[in-house]
Amino acid sequence: MKILSIQSAVAHGHVGNSAAVFPLQRIGVEVLPVYTVTFSNHTGYGSWRGPLIAPSDVHEVILGIEERGVFPEIDVVLSGYQGSEGIADVILDAVARVKAANPDAIYACDPVMGNAVSGCFVAPAIPDLLRDRVVPAADLVTPNQFELGFLTGTSPDTIASTLEAADLVRASGPETVLVTSVARPDRPEGTIEMLVVNGDGAWLVQTPMIGMKANGSGDVTAALFTAHYRATGDAQAALARTTSSVFDLLQRTHDAGSRELLLVESQEAYAHPRLQFDVARVR
């Protein structure tokens, strides 16, 4: 499998491509990373150094890959945090070019906007752009529950309302929706859930909630789920493997008291997930 991953990069820590690439490589995926920024560290520190890469330069890198004749071999275009409005056009153009070369390729979009704790942390124009243009072009989207609410203009907080919101997203274009950080009021205390919905049904997995802020964990989740789902076509199995891997990554990071994900140290969790959590069909 080959994935063209268009995301940010940092030198210190693990977010964007700096979070997604290694886990994908560890499970045997060939990744073509294209960077939208090259920062010293993620912005959660409050200060950082390094450039935003101009959309025209990102486009040039992608054209160079196309000129090497690689597009027919690409199975997935993956995108995450979009730092500027112009990147969306570059990504959508890349998706169209890849799909023209390989009609079986899919576009997986992590529509990063914010979360329930921090609120929206992207440029003001980005959420509307994602909702109106980018998400409808995707085959797979991986919003958290907060982002799902914005995409649909709803307030999903129960399994039923989250399923309804996921169906609204699916009606706009994507075949499959993975909802992360599902926090329904009636869930057991100290737990968190993920839900995946596609044309075949819906599946829910519940894990203990690990009390830490984990920048980059969503990028790892989107990457691993995308790869497992593309490889197998089995949403339930992809959810089980991804959940196991990400939970063990977060647990190791939390136990070590690390500010950054222990991405390399946790590599066996990607290659050989323990599958310690049951995935229940909910529709």
Short mmCIF file of C-alpha atoms in Angstrom, two decimals:
data_model
loop_
_atom_site.label_atom_id
_atom_site.label_comp_id
_atom_site.label_asym_id
_atom_site.label_seq_id
_atom_site.Cartn_x
_atom_site.Cartn_y
_atom_site.Cartn_z
CA MET A 1 0.00 0.00 0.00
CA LYS A 2 1.12 3.54 -0.76
CA ILE A 3 -0.27 6.61 0.99
CA LEU A 4 0.30 10.20 -0.13
CA SER A 5 0.11 12.06 3.20
CA ILE A 6 -0.24 15.84 2.98
CA GLN A 7 0.23 17.22 6.48
CA SER A 8 2.36 19.39 8.75
CA ALA A 9 5.77 18.37 10.08
CA VAL A 10 7.66 19.23 13.27
CA ALA A 11 11.26 18.58 14.27
CA HIS A 12 10.54 18.07 17.97
CA GLY A 13 7.63 15.86 18.95
CA HIS A 14 4.98 14.11 16.93
CA VAL A 15 2.05 15.76 15.15
CA GLY A 16 0.90 15.71 11.52
CA ASN A 17 3.20 13.70 9.30
CA SER A 18 5.66 13.54 12.19
CA ALA A 19 3.03 11.47 13.98
CA ALA A 20 1.50 9.57 11.07
CA VAL A 21 4.44 8.41 8.98
CA PHE A 22 6.32 6.11 11.36
CA PRO A 23 3.31 4.07 12.57
CA LEU A 24 2.27 3.58 8.96
CA GLN A 25 5.77 2.46 7.99
CA ARG A 26 5.87 0.10 10.97
CA ILE A 27 2.80 -1.73 9.67
CA GLY A 28 4.30 -2.01 6.20
CA VAL A 29 2.84 1.00 4.41
CA GLU A 30 4.92 3.03 1.96
CA VAL A 31 4.31 6.70 2.79
CA LEU A 32 4.97 9.68 0.55
CA PRO A 33 4.95 12.59 3.02
CA VAL A 34 4.31 16.07 1.68
CA TYR A 35 4.73 18.87 4.22
CA THR A 36 2.51 21.91 4.62
CA VAL A 37 4.62 23.45 7.41
CA THR A 38 8.02 22.68 8.90
CA PHE A 39 7.92 23.88 12.49
CA SER A 40 10.34 23.37 15.34
CA ASN A 41 7.50 21.97 17.49
CA HIS A 42 3.71 21.86 17.57
CA THR A 43 1.79 25.00 18.36
CA GLY A 44 0.50 23.68 21.68
CA TYR A 45 3.66 25.04 23.29
CA GLY A 46 2.53 28.58 22.50
CA SER A 47 5.66 29.43 20.53
CA TRP A 48 7.46 27.80 17.65
CA ARG A 49 9.78 28.58 14.76
CA GLY A 50 9.81 27.66 11.11
CA PRO A 51 7.86 28.36 7.96
CA LEU A 52 4.41 27.74 6.62
CA ILE A 53 5.00 26.32 3.17
CA ALA A 54 3.23 28.26 0.44
CA PRO A 55 0.41 26.31 -1.20
CA SER A 56 2.13 26.82 -4.55
CA ASP A 57 5.26 25.12 -3.22
CA VAL A 58 3.23 22.21 -1.80
CA HIS A 59 1.61 21.89 -5.22
CA GLU A 60 5.04 21.82 -6.89
CA VAL A 61 6.18 18.94 -4.67
CA ILE A 62 3.04 16.98 -5.56
CA LEU A 63 3.53 17.66 -9.27
CA GLY A 64 7.09 16.37 -8.94
CA ILE A 65 5.78 13.12 -7.48
CA GLU A 66 3.27 12.86 -10.31
CA GLU A 67 6.06 13.34 -12.85
CA ARG A 68 7.86 10.31 -11.42
CA GLY A 69 4.86 8.19 -12.51
CA VAL A 70 3.88 7.26 -8.97
CA PHE A 71 0.21 8.29 -8.95
CA PRO A 72 -1.16 5.00 -10.42
CA GLU A 73 0.41 3.20 -7.43
CA ILE A 74 -1.09 5.43 -4.73
CA ASP A 75 -3.94 3.82 -2.81
CA VAL A 76 -4.82 6.67 -0.45
CA VAL A 77 -4.47 10.42 -0.22
CA LEU A 78 -4.49 11.39 3.46
CA SER A 79 -4.79 14.93 4.82
CA GLY A 80 -4.98 16.45 8.28
CA TYR A 81 -4.57 19.92 9.77
CA GLN A 82 -4.87 22.60 7.10
CA GLY A 83 -2.97 25.68 8.17
CA SER A 84 -4.17 27.97 5.40
CA GLU A 85 -7.13 28.21 3.04
CA GLY A 86 -5.00 27.63 -0.05
CA ILE A 87 -3.92 24.16 1.04
CA ALA A 88 -7.45 22.84 0.50
CA ASP A 89 -7.26 23.58 -3.22
CA VAL A 90 -3.88 21.85 -3.42
CA ILE A 91 -5.20 18.77 -1.63
CA LEU A 92 -8.37 18.54 -3.70
CA ASP A 93 -6.33 18.90 -6.90
CA ALA A 94 -4.01 16.12 -5.72
CA VAL A 95 -6.98 13.87 -4.96
CA ALA A 96 -8.42 14.45 -8.43
CA ARG A 97 -5.07 13.72 -10.08
CA VAL A 98 -4.46 10.56 -8.06
CA LYS A 99 -7.97 9.25 -8.71
CA ALA A 100 -7.59 9.94 -12.42
CA ALA A 101 -4.46 7.79 -12.39
CA ASN A 102 -5.90 5.14 -10.05
CA PRO A 103 -9.71 5.05 -9.87
CA ASP A 104 -9.50 2.67 -6.89
CA ALA A 105 -7.68 5.23 -4.75
CA ILE A 106 -9.52 6.87 -1.86
CA TYR A 107 -9.27 10.21 -0.09
CA ALA A 108 -9.14 10.10 3.73
CA CYS A 109 -9.66 13.46 5.43
CA ASP A 110 -9.13 14.25 9.09
CA PRO A 111 -11.15 17.50 9.31
CA VAL A 112 -9.12 19.11 12.08
CA MET A 113 -10.87 22.11 13.64
CA GLY A 114 -10.62 21.77 17.41
CA ASN A 115 -12.00 19.78 20.31
CA ALA A 116 -14.51 20.00 23.13
CA VAL A 117 -11.89 21.22 25.62
CA SER A 118 -9.99 23.81 23.56
CA GLY A 119 -12.74 24.83 21.17
CA CYS A 120 -11.88 25.75 17.58
CA PHE A 121 -8.16 26.42 17.03
CA VAL A 122 -7.88 26.80 13.26
CA ALA A 123 -8.17 29.93 11.11
CA PRO A 124 -11.75 31.23 10.99
CA ALA A 125 -12.32 30.28 7.35
CA ILE A 126 -11.12 26.68 7.69
CA PRO A 127 -14.19 25.03 9.32
CA ASP A 128 -16.59 26.27 6.64
CA LEU A 129 -14.11 25.30 3.93
CA LEU A 130 -13.82 21.79 5.35
CA ARG A 131 -17.57 21.39 5.68
CA ASP A 132 -18.53 22.79 2.30
CA ARG A 133 -15.74 21.66 -0.02
CA VAL A 134 -13.24 19.25 1.49
CA VAL A 135 -15.33 16.75 3.44
CA PRO A 136 -17.81 16.20 0.56
CA ALA A 137 -14.86 15.16 -1.64
CA ALA A 138 -13.63 12.55 0.85
CA ASP A 139 -14.33 8.82 0.95
CA LEU A 140 -13.38 8.51 4.62
CA VAL A 141 -13.49 11.21 7.30
CA THR A 142 -12.28 11.01 10.90
CA PRO A 143 -13.78 13.89 12.92
CA ASN A 144 -13.88 13.96 16.69
CA GLN A 145 -17.30 14.44 18.26
CA PHE A 146 -16.84 18.22 18.48
CA GLU A 147 -15.92 18.45 14.79
CA LEU A 148 -18.81 16.17 13.84
CA GLY A 149 -21.16 18.66 15.51
CA PHE A 150 -19.81 21.54 13.44
CA LEU A 151 -19.93 19.59 10.19
CA THR A 152 -23.60 18.78 10.72
CA GLY A 153 -24.89 21.75 12.73
CA THR A 154 -25.98 19.36 15.47
CA SER A 155 -24.97 18.58 19.06
CA PRO A 156 -24.27 14.84 19.07
CA ASP A 157 -23.99 13.51 22.62
CA THR A 158 -25.77 10.14 22.60
CA ILE A 159 -25.16 7.07 20.47
CA ALA A 160 -28.36 7.78 18.55
CA SER A 161 -27.56 11.44 17.87
CA THR A 162 -23.96 10.64 16.96
CA LEU A 163 -25.17 8.00 14.50
CA GLU A 164 -27.62 10.52 13.02
CA ALA A 165 -24.86 13.11 12.66
CA ALA A 166 -22.53 10.56 11.03
CA ASP A 167 -25.31 9.72 8.57
CA LEU A 168 -25.63 13.41 7.71
CA VAL A 169 -21.92 13.53 6.91
CA ARG A 170 -22.22 10.37 4.83
CA ALA A 171 -25.08 11.93 2.89
CA SER A 172 -22.75 14.80 1.91
CA GLY A 173 -20.25 12.46 0.22
CA PRO A 174 -18.02 10.27 2.42
CA GLU A 175 -18.84 6.56 2.55
CA THR A 176 -17.25 6.01 5.97
CA VAL A 177 -17.11 8.15 9.11
CA LEU A 178 -14.89 7.41 12.10
CA VAL A 179 -15.91 9.52 15.12
CA THR A 180 -13.25 9.86 17.81
CA SER A 181 -13.50 11.17 21.38
CA VAL A 182 -17.14 10.15 21.74
CA ALA A 183 -18.22 11.24 25.21
CA ARG A 184 -21.88 10.44 25.87
CA PRO A 185 -23.30 11.37 29.28
CA ASP A 186 -24.49 7.82 30.04
CA ARG A 187 -21.18 6.10 29.40
CA PRO A 188 -19.40 4.45 32.36
CA GLU A 189 -17.31 6.92 34.33
CA GLY A 190 -13.69 7.16 33.25
CA THR A 191 -14.26 5.85 29.71
CA ILE A 192 -14.13 7.24 26.18
CA GLU A 193 -15.36 5.76 22.90
CA MET A 194 -14.87 5.66 19.14
CA LEU A 195 -17.59 4.95 16.60
CA VAL A 196 -17.32 3.97 12.94
CA VAL A 197 -20.24 4.15 10.53
CA ASN A 198 -20.45 2.97 6.93
CA GLY A 199 -22.99 1.48 4.57
CA ASP A 200 -22.72 -1.92 6.25
CA GLY A 201 -23.44 -0.78 9.81
CA ALA A 202 -21.95 0.93 12.84
CA TRP A 203 -19.52 -0.24 15.51
CA LEU A 204 -18.53 1.20 18.89
CA VAL A 205 -15.47 0.59 21.03
CA GLN A 206 -14.94 1.78 24.61
CA THR A 207 -11.65 2.20 26.46
CA PRO A 208 -10.50 3.72 29.74
CA MET A 209 -9.92 7.44 29.42
CA ILE A 210 -6.28 8.37 29.92
CA GLY A 211 -6.05 11.74 31.62
CA MET A 212 -3.56 13.62 29.48
CA LYS A 213 -3.39 16.05 26.59
CA ALA A 214 -1.87 14.08 23.74
CA ASN A 215 -1.03 16.27 20.76
CA GLY A 216 -0.77 14.10 17.67
CA SER A 217 -2.84 11.18 18.91
CA GLY A 218 -5.63 12.06 16.46
CA ASP A 219 -3.11 12.07 13.61
CA VAL A 220 -1.95 8.58 14.57
CA THR A 221 -5.54 7.39 14.88
CA ALA A 222 -6.55 8.71 11.46
CA ALA A 223 -3.47 7.23 9.80
CA LEU A 224 -3.73 3.76 11.32
CA PHE A 225 -7.48 3.44 10.82
CA THR A 226 -7.17 4.58 7.22
CA ALA A 227 -4.46 2.03 6.47
CA HIS A 228 -6.18 -0.88 8.23
CA TYR A 229 -9.52 -0.10 6.63
CA ARG A 230 -8.04 0.32 3.16
CA ALA A 231 -6.17 -2.96 3.52
CA THR A 232 -9.09 -5.03 4.81
CA GLY A 233 -12.34 -3.27 3.95
CA ASP A 234 -13.45 -4.35 7.43
CA ALA A 235 -14.45 -1.37 9.58
CA GLN A 236 -14.84 -3.45 12.74
CA ALA A 237 -11.40 -5.01 12.45
CA ALA A 238 -9.79 -1.66 11.56
CA LEU A 239 -11.41 -0.07 14.61
CA ALA A 240 -10.20 -2.86 16.90
CA ARG A 241 -6.60 -2.69 15.69
CA THR A 242 -6.45 1.11 15.74
CA THR A 243 -7.96 1.41 19.20
CA SER A 244 -5.56 -1.13 20.65
CA SER A 245 -2.51 0.54 19.13
CA VAL A 246 -3.44 4.09 20.10
CA PHE A 247 -4.46 3.17 23.63
CA ASP A 248 -1.13 1.45 24.28
CA LEU A 249 0.72 4.43 22.77
CA LEU A 250 -1.13 6.82 25.08
CA GLN A 251 -0.73 4.59 28.13
CA ARG A 252 3.02 4.30 27.63
CA THR A 253 3.30 8.06 27.13
CA HIS A 254 1.21 8.79 30.23
CA ASP A 255 3.10 6.32 32.41
CA ALA A 256 6.38 7.94 31.40
CA GLY A 257 5.10 11.44 32.14
CA SER A 258 6.14 12.53 28.65
CA ARG A 259 4.89 15.77 27.10
CA GLU A 260 5.30 14.21 23.65
CA LEU A 261 4.00 10.89 22.35
CA LEU A 262 6.46 8.02 22.79
CA LEU A 263 5.90 7.13 19.17
CA VAL A 264 9.01 5.08 18.49
CA GLU A 265 9.03 3.31 21.86
CA SER A 266 5.47 2.13 21.24
CA GLN A 267 6.10 0.62 17.82
CA GLU A 268 5.19 -2.95 18.78
CA ALA A 269 1.69 -1.71 19.57
CA TYR A 270 1.24 -0.83 15.89
CA ALA A 271 2.89 -3.94 14.47
CA HIS A 272 1.26 -6.38 16.91
CA PRO A 273 -1.83 -4.81 18.52
CA ARG A 274 -3.11 -6.70 21.55
CA LEU A 275 -6.78 -6.37 20.49
CA GLN A 276 -7.75 -5.99 24.14
CA PHE A 277 -11.02 -4.10 23.54
CA ASP A 278 -14.31 -5.48 22.29
CA VAL A 279 -15.94 -3.78 19.34
CA ALA A 280 -19.73 -3.89 19.52
CA ARG A 281 -22.11 -3.54 16.62
CA VAL A 282 -24.62 -0.79 17.41
CA ARG A 283 -26.55 -0.81 14.12
#
